[in-house]
PDB file of C-alpha atoms in Angstrom:
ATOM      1  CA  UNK A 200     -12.711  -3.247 -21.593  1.00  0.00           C
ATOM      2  CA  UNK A 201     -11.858  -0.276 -23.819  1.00  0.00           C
ATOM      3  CA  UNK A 202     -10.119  -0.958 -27.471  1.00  0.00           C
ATOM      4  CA  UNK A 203      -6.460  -0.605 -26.767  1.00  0.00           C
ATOM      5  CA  UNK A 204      -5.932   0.769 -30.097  1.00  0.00           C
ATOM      6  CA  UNK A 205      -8.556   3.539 -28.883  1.00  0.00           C
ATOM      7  CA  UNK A 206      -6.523   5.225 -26.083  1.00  0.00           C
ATOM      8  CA  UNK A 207      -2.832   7.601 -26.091  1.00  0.00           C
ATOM      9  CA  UNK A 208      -0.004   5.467 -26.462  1.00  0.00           C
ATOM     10  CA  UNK A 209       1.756   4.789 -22.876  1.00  0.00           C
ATOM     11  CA  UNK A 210       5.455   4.875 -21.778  1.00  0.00           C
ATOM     12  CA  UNK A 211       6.838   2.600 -19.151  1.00  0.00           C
ATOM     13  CA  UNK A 212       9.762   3.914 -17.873  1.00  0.00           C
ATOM     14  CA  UNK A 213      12.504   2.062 -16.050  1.00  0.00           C
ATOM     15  CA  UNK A 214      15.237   3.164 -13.812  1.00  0.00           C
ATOM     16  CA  UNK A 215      18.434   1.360 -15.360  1.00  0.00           C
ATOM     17  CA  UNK A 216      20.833   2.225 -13.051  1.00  0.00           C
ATOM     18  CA  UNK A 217      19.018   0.984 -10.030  1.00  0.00           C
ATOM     19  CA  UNK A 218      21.065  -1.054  -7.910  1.00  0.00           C
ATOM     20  CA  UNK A 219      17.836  -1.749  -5.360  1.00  0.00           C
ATOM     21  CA  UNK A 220      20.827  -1.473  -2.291  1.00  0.00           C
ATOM     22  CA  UNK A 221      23.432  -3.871  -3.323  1.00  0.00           C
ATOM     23  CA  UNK A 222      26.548  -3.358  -3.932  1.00  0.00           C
ATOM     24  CA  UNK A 223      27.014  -4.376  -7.682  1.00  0.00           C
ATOM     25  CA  UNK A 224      30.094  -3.266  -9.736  1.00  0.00           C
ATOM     26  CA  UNK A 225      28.892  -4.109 -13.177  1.00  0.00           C
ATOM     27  CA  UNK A 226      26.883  -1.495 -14.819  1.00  0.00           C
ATOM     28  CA  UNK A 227      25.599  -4.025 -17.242  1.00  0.00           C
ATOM     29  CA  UNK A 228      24.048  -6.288 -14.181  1.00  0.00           C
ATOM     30  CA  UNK A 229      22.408  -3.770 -12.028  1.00  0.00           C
ATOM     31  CA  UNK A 230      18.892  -4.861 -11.195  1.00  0.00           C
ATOM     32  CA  UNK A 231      17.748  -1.627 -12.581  1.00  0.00           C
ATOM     33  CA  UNK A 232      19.318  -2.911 -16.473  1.00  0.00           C
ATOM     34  CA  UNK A 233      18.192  -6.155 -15.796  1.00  0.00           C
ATOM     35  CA  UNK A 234      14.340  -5.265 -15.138  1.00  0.00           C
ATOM     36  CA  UNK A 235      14.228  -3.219 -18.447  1.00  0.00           C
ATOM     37  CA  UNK A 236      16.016  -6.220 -20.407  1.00  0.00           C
ATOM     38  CA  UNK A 237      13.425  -8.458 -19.108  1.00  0.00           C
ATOM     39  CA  UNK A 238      10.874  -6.086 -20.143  1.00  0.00           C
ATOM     40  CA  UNK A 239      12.427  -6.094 -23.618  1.00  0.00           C
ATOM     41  CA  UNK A 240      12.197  -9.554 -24.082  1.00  0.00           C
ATOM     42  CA  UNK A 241       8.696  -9.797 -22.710  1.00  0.00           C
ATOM     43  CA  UNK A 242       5.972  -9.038 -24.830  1.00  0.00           C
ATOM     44  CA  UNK A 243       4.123  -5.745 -23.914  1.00  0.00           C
ATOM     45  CA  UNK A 244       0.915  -4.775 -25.632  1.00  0.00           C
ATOM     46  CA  UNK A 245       0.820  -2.604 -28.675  1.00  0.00           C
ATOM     47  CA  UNK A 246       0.256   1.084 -27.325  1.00  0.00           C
ATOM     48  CA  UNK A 247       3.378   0.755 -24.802  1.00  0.00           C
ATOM     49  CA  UNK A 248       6.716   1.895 -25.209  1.00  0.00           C
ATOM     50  CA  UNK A 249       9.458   0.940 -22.719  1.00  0.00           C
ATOM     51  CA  UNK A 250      11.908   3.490 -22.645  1.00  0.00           C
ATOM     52  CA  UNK A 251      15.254   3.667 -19.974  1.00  0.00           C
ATOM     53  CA  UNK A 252      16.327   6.185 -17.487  1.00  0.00           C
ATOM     54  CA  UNK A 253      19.521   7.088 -15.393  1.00  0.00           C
ATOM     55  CA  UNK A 254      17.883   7.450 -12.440  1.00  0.00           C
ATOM     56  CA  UNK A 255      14.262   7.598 -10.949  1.00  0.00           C
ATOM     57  CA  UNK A 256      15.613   9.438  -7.399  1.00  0.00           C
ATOM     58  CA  UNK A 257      13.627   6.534  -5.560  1.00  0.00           C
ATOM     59  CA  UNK A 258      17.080   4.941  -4.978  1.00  0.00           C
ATOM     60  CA  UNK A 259      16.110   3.718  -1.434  1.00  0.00           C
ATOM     61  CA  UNK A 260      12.921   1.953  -2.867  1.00  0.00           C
ATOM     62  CA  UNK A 261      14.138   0.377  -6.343  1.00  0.00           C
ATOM     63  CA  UNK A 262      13.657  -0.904  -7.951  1.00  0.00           C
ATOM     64  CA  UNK A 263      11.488   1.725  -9.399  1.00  0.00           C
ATOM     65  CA  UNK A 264       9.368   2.217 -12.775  1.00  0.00           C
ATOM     66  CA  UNK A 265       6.822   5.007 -14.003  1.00  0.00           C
ATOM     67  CA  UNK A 266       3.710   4.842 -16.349  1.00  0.00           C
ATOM     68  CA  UNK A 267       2.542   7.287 -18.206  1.00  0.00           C
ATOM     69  CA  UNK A 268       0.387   8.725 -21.275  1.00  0.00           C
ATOM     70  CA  UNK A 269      -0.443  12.082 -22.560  1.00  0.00           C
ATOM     71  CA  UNK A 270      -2.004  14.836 -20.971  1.00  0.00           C
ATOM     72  CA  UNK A 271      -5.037  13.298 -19.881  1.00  0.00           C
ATOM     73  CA  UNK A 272      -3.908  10.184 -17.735  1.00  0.00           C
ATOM     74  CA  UNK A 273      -2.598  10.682 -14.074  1.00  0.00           C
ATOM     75  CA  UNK A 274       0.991   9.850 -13.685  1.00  0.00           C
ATOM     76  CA  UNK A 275       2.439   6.817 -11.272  1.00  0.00           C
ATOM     77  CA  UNK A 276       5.557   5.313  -9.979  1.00  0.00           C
ATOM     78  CA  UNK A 277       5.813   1.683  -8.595  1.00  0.00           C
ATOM     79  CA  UNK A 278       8.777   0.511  -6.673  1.00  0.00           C
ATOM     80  CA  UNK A 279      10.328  -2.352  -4.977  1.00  0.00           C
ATOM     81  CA  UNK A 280      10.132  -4.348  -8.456  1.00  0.00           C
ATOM     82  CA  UNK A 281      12.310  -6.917  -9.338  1.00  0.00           C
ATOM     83  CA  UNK A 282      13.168  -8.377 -13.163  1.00  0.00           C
ATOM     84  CA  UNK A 283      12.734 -11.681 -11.138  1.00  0.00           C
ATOM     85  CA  UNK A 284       9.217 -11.713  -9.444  1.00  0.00           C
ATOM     86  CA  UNK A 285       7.580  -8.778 -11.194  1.00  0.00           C
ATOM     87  CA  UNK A 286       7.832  -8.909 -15.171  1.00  0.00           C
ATOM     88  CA  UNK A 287       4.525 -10.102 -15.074  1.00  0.00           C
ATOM     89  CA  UNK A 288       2.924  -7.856 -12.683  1.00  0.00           C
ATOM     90  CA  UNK A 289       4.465  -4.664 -14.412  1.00  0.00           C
ATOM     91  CA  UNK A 290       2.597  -6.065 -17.845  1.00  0.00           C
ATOM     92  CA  UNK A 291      -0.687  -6.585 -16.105  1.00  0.00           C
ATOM     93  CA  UNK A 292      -0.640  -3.083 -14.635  1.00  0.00           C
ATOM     94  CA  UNK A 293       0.566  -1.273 -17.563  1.00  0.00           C
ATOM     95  CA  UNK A 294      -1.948  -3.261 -19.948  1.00  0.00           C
ATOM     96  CA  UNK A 295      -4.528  -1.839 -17.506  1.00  0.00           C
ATOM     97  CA  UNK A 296      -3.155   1.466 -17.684  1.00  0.00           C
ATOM     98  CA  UNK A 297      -3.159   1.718 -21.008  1.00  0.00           C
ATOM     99  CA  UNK A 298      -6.790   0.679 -21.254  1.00  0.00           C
ATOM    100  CA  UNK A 299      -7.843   4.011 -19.244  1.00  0.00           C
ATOM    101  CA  UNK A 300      -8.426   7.103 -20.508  1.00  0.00           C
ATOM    102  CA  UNK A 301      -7.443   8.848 -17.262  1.00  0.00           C
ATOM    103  CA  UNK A 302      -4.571   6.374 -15.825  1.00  0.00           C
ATOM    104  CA  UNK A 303      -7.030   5.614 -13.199  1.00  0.00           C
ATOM    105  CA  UNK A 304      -7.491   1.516 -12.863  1.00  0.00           C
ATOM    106  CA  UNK A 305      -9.947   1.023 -10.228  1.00  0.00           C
ATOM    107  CA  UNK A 306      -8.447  -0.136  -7.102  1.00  0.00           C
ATOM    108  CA  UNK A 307      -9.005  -3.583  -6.312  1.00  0.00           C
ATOM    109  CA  UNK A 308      -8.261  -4.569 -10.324  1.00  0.00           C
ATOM    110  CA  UNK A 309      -4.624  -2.845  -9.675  1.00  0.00           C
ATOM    111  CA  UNK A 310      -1.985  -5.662  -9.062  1.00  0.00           C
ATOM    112  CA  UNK A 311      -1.255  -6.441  -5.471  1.00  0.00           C
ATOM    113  CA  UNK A 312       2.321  -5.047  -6.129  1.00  0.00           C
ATOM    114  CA  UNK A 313       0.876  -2.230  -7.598  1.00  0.00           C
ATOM    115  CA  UNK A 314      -1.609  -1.301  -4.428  1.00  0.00           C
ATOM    116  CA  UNK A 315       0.917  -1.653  -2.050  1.00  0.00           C
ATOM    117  CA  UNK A 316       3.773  -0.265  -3.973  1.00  0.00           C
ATOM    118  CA  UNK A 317       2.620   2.927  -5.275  1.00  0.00           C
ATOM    119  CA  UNK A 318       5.677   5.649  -4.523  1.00  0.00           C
ATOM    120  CA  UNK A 319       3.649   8.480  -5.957  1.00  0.00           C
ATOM    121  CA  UNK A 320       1.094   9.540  -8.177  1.00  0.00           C
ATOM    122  CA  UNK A 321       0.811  12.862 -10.514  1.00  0.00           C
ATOM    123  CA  UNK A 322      -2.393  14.589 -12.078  1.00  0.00           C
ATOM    124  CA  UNK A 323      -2.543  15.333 -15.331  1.00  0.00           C
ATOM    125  CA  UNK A 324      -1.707  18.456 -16.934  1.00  0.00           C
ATOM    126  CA  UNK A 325      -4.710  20.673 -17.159  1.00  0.00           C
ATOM    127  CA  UNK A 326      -6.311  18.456 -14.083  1.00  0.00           C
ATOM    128  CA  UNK A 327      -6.108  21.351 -11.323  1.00  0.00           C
ATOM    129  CA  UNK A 328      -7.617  24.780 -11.596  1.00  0.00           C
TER     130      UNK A 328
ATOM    131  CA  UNK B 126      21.147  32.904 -12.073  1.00  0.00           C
ATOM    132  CA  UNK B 127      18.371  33.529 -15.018  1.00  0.00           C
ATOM    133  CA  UNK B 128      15.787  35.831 -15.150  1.00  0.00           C
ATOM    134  CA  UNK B 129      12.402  34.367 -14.061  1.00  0.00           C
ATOM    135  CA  UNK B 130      10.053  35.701 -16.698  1.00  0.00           C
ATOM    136  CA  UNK B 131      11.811  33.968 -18.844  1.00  0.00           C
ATOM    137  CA  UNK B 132      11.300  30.242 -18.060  1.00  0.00           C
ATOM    138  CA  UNK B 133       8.323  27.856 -18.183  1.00  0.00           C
ATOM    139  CA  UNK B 134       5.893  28.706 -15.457  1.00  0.00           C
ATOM    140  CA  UNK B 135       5.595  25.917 -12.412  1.00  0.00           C
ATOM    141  CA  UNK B 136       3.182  24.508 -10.820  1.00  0.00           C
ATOM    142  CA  UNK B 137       3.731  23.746  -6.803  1.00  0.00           C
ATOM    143  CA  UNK B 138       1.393  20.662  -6.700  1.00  0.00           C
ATOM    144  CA  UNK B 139       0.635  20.112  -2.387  1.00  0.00           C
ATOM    145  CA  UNK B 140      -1.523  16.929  -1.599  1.00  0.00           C
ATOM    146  CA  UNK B 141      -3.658  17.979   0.537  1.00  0.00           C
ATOM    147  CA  UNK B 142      -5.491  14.700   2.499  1.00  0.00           C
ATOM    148  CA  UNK B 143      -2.216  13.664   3.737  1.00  0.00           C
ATOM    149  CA  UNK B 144      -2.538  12.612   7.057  1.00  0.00           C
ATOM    150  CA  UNK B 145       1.226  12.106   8.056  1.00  0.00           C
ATOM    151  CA  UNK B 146       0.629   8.954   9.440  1.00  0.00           C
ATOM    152  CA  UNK B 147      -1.546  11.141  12.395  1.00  0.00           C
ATOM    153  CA  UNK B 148      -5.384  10.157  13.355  1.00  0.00           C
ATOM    154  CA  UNK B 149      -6.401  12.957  12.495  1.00  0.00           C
ATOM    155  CA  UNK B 150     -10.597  13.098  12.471  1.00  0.00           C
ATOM    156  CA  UNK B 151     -10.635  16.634  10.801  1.00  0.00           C
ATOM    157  CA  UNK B 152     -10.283  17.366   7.704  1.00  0.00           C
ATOM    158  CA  UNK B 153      -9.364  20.903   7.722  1.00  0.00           C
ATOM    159  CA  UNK B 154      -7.008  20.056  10.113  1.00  0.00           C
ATOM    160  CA  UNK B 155      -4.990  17.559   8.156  1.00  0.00           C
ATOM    161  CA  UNK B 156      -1.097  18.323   7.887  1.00  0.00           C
ATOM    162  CA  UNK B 157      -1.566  17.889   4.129  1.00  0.00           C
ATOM    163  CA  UNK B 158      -4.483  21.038   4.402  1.00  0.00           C
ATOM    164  CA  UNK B 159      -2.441  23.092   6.907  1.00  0.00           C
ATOM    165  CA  UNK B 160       0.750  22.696   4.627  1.00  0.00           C
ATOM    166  CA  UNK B 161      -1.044  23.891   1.813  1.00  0.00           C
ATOM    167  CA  UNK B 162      -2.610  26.962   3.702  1.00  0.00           C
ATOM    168  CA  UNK B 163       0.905  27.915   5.132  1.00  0.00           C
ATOM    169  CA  UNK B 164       2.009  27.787   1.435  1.00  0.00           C
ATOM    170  CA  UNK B 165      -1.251  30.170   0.670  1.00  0.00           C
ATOM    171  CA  UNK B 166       0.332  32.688   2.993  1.00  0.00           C
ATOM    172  CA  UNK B 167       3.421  32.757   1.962  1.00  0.00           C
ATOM    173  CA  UNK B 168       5.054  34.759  -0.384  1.00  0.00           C
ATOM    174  CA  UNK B 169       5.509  32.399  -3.737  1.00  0.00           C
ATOM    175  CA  UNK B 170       7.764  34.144  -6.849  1.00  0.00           C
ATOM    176  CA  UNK B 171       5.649  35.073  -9.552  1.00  0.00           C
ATOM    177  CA  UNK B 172       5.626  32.021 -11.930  1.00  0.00           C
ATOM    178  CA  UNK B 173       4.979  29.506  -9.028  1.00  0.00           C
ATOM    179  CA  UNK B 174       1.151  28.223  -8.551  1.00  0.00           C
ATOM    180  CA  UNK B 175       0.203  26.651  -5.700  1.00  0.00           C
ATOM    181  CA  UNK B 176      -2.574  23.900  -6.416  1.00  0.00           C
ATOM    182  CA  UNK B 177      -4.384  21.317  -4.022  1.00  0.00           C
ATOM    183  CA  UNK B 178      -4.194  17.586  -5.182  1.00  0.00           C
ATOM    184  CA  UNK B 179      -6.128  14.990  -3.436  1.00  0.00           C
ATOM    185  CA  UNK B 180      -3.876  12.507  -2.446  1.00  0.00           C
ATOM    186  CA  UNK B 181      -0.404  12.006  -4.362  1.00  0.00           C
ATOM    187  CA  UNK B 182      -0.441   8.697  -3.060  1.00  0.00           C
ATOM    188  CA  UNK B 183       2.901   8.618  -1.014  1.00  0.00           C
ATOM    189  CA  UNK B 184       0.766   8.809   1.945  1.00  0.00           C
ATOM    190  CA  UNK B 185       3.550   6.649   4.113  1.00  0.00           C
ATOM    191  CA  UNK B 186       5.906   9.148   3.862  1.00  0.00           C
ATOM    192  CA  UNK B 187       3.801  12.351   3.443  1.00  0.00           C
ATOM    193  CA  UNK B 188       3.411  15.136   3.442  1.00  0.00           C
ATOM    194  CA  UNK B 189       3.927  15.283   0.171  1.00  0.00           C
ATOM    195  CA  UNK B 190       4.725  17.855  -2.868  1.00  0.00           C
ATOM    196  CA  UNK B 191       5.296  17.806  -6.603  1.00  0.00           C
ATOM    197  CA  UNK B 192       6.970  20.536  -8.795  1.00  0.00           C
ATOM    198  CA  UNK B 193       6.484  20.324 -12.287  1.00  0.00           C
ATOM    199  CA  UNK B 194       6.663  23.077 -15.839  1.00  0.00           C
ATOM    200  CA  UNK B 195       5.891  22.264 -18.863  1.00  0.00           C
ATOM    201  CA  UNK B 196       7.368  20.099 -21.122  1.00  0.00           C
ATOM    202  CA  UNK B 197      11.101  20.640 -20.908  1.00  0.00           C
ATOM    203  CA  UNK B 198      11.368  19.987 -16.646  1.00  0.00           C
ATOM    204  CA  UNK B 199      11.979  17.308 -15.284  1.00  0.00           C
ATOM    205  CA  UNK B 200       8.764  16.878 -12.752  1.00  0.00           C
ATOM    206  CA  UNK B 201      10.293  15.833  -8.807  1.00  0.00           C
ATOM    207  CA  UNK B 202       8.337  14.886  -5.891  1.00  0.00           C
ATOM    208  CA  UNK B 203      10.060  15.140  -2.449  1.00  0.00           C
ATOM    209  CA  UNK B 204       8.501  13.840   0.670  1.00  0.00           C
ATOM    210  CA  UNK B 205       8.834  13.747   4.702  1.00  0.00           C
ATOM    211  CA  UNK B 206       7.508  17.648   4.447  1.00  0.00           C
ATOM    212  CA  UNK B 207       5.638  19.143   7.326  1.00  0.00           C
ATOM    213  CA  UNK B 208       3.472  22.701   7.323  1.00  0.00           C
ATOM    214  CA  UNK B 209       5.685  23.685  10.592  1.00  0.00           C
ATOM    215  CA  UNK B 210       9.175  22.980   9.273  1.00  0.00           C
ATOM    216  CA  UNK B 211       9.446  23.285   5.876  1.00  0.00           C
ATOM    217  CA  UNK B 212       7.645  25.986   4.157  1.00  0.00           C
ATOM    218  CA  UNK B 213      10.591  28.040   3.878  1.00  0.00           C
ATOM    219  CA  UNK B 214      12.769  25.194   2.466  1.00  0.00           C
ATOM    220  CA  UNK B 215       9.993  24.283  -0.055  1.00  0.00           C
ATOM    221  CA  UNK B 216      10.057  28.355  -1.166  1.00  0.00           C
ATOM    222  CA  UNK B 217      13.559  28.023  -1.672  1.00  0.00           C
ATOM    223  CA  UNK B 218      13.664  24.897  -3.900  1.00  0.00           C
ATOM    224  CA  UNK B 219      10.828  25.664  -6.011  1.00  0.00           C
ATOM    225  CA  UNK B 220      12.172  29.137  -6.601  1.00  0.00           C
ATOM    226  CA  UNK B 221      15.616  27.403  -7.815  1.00  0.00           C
ATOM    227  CA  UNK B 222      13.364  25.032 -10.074  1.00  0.00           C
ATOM    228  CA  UNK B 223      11.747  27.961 -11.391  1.00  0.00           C
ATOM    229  CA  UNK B 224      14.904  29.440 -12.426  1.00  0.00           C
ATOM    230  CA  UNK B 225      15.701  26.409 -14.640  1.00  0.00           C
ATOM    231  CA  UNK B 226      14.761  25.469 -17.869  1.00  0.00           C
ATOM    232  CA  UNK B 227      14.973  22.121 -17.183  1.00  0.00           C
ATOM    233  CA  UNK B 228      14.163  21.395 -13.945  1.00  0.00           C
ATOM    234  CA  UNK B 229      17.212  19.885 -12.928  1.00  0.00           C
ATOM    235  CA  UNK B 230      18.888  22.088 -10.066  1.00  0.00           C
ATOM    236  CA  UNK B 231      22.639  21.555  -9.007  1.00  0.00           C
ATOM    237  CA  UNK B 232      22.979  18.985  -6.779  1.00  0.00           C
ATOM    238  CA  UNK B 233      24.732  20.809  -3.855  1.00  0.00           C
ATOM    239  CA  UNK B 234      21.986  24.279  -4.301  1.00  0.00           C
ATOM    240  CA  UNK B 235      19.113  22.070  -3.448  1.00  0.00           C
ATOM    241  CA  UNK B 236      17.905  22.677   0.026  1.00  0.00           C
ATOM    242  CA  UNK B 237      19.090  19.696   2.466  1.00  0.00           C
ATOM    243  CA  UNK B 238      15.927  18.691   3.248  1.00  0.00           C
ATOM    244  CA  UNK B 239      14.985  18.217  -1.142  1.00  0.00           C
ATOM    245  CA  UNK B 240      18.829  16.090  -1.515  1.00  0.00           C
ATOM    246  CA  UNK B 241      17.636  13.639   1.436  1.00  0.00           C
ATOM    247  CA  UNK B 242      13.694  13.291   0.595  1.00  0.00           C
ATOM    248  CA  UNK B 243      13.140  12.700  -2.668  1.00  0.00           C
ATOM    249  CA  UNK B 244      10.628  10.392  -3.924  1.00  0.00           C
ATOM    250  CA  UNK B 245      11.132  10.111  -7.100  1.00  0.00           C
ATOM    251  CA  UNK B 246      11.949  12.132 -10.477  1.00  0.00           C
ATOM    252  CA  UNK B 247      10.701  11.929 -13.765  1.00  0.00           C
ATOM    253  CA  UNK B 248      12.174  13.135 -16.937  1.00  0.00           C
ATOM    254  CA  UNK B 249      10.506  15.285 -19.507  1.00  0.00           C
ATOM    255  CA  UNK B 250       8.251  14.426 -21.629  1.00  0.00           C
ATOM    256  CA  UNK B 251      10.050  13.865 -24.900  1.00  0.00           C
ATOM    257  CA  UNK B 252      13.472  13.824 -23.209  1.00  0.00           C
ATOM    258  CA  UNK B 253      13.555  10.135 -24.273  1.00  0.00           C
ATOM    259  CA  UNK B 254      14.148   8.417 -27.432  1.00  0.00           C
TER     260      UNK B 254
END
């Protein structure tokens, strides 16, 4: 296991206004909002930023997050999440994120949620010739 | 509608092992290859590069694309895309991205086929605080 303090910070990014198909009213309770405030009051390694967004465009899939770190580490975006069952998963798979140089955990150390939840993934800049 | 030298180059990002949920045996003969070869023989704007990835991981709802350019676009990957059907359509959007400086083209100019399949978007880097 590589020294976290070693590697590019990471961001995890989290759709706020994700409503994950119901019909919700309140801005402030949409599971989207309510993932990232359970993020926020988890505690996420040092080297990992949570940041919000209006709007991942995987509306059909939500709830839906995206890691990511610098030029060198491939891009990915998880969905079906929940602030419920999945707080903990998202940690575990970001902390292994952010232990690669590349963004590339090997497969069967991914969290189940994470193997069978992947909505895309995007090489890094500079990747493809 | 801006002129095209002057924004960010873009990179048309095709995965290329998709199988579209076909048995296909042969590799050359994989929708995500033959997708990417129509889009070889077509006429992309200047600023638009076509590149192979190996497996975007959307592979349930392939075949897949990204566009992406630079820092100041928002990156978008749409989805459901076959080499018979869509090459045209994919033309069109990209050359709309490519005529934004920040990747974000009006709702109701995006081909029909980009509103209704999108997997996902994902802002800028730095377009967060």
């Amino acid at each position: 296991m590589r020294d976290m303090t070693e590697t590019t910070p990471v961001e995890l990014l989290v759709c706020t206004t994700c409503r994950r198909g119901l019909p919700v009213e309140d801005d402030a309770q949409r599971p989207g909002t309510l993932l990232h405030k359970a993020l926020e009051q988890a505690a996420l390694p040092e080297g990992i930023t949570l940041k919000a967004v209006e709007c991942l465009s995987n509306c059909d899939e939500g709830c839906s997050i995206v890691l990511r770190g610098g030029p060198d580490r491939w891009t990915f975006v998880y969905e079906h999440l929940s602030e419920t069952d999945h707080v903990e998963t998202i940690i575990e798979g970001a902390t292994k994120y952010l232990q690669t140089e590349d963004g590339l955990v090997k497969w069967r150390e991914r969290p189940e949620h994470f193997r069978k939840n992947c909505a895309a993934r995007i090489p890094p800049i500079g990747a493809l010739k």
